[in-house]
């Protein structure tokens, strides 16, 4: 069965760092673009970052550019999100997701095939 399992969420202070990880199984990981999305209570799911199949191309939403870094290890079937200089606005449930193509639809949550259960990130002021 396909599984994406996030870990690494928690409570941190403003300016702190956190590293999220996502372990994938049940599909050919290296053949999928991987993305991170987040959702705060009462808000729509928001694109955060994506990485190409080989890891050679990365994309970020403007609000996290320069603070967050997405990476992947195809030998271990994992994708990570390093989050630095965290702010209260980053508080949300963070989700790992997968899709087969890295085209213009990478920004859209509805275009991803597989999703993890999410991990909570809370940043205190």
Phi, psi and omega in degrees: 000148179286132178219138169231119186238113179275152175207166175103356178291167180169194181252125179225161177275157175308133182091351181279181182233156178207144178240119177265144177233154178222121178259126184250147176203160176087003176207169182280092188306315185294346179268006183237139167289138179246142181224161172239134175234163176219154180216122175265157180305131179077004181241161177285155176296134187241135174294139178244306184200157175214156180221140182291172186300320180270351183088005184278347181226137181226151178221147182221151169289148185305324186293342179246354180304129181089345179250324182252149176226125176262142178212165178215156176230100184290339177287334181251359182056048180228152172228143183232158174227108176274123186242114179244163179050049184293146180231160179306330179295345178276353180297125183180171166273128181257132183241140171266140182214160182224144175213156186281342184235149173250076177244197184294346181275004182296342180280346188261122180300325183293346182267003178263139186275320186237146183222146172273181183275346179095153175223136186280132172240123179236126181245120182270149181271000000 
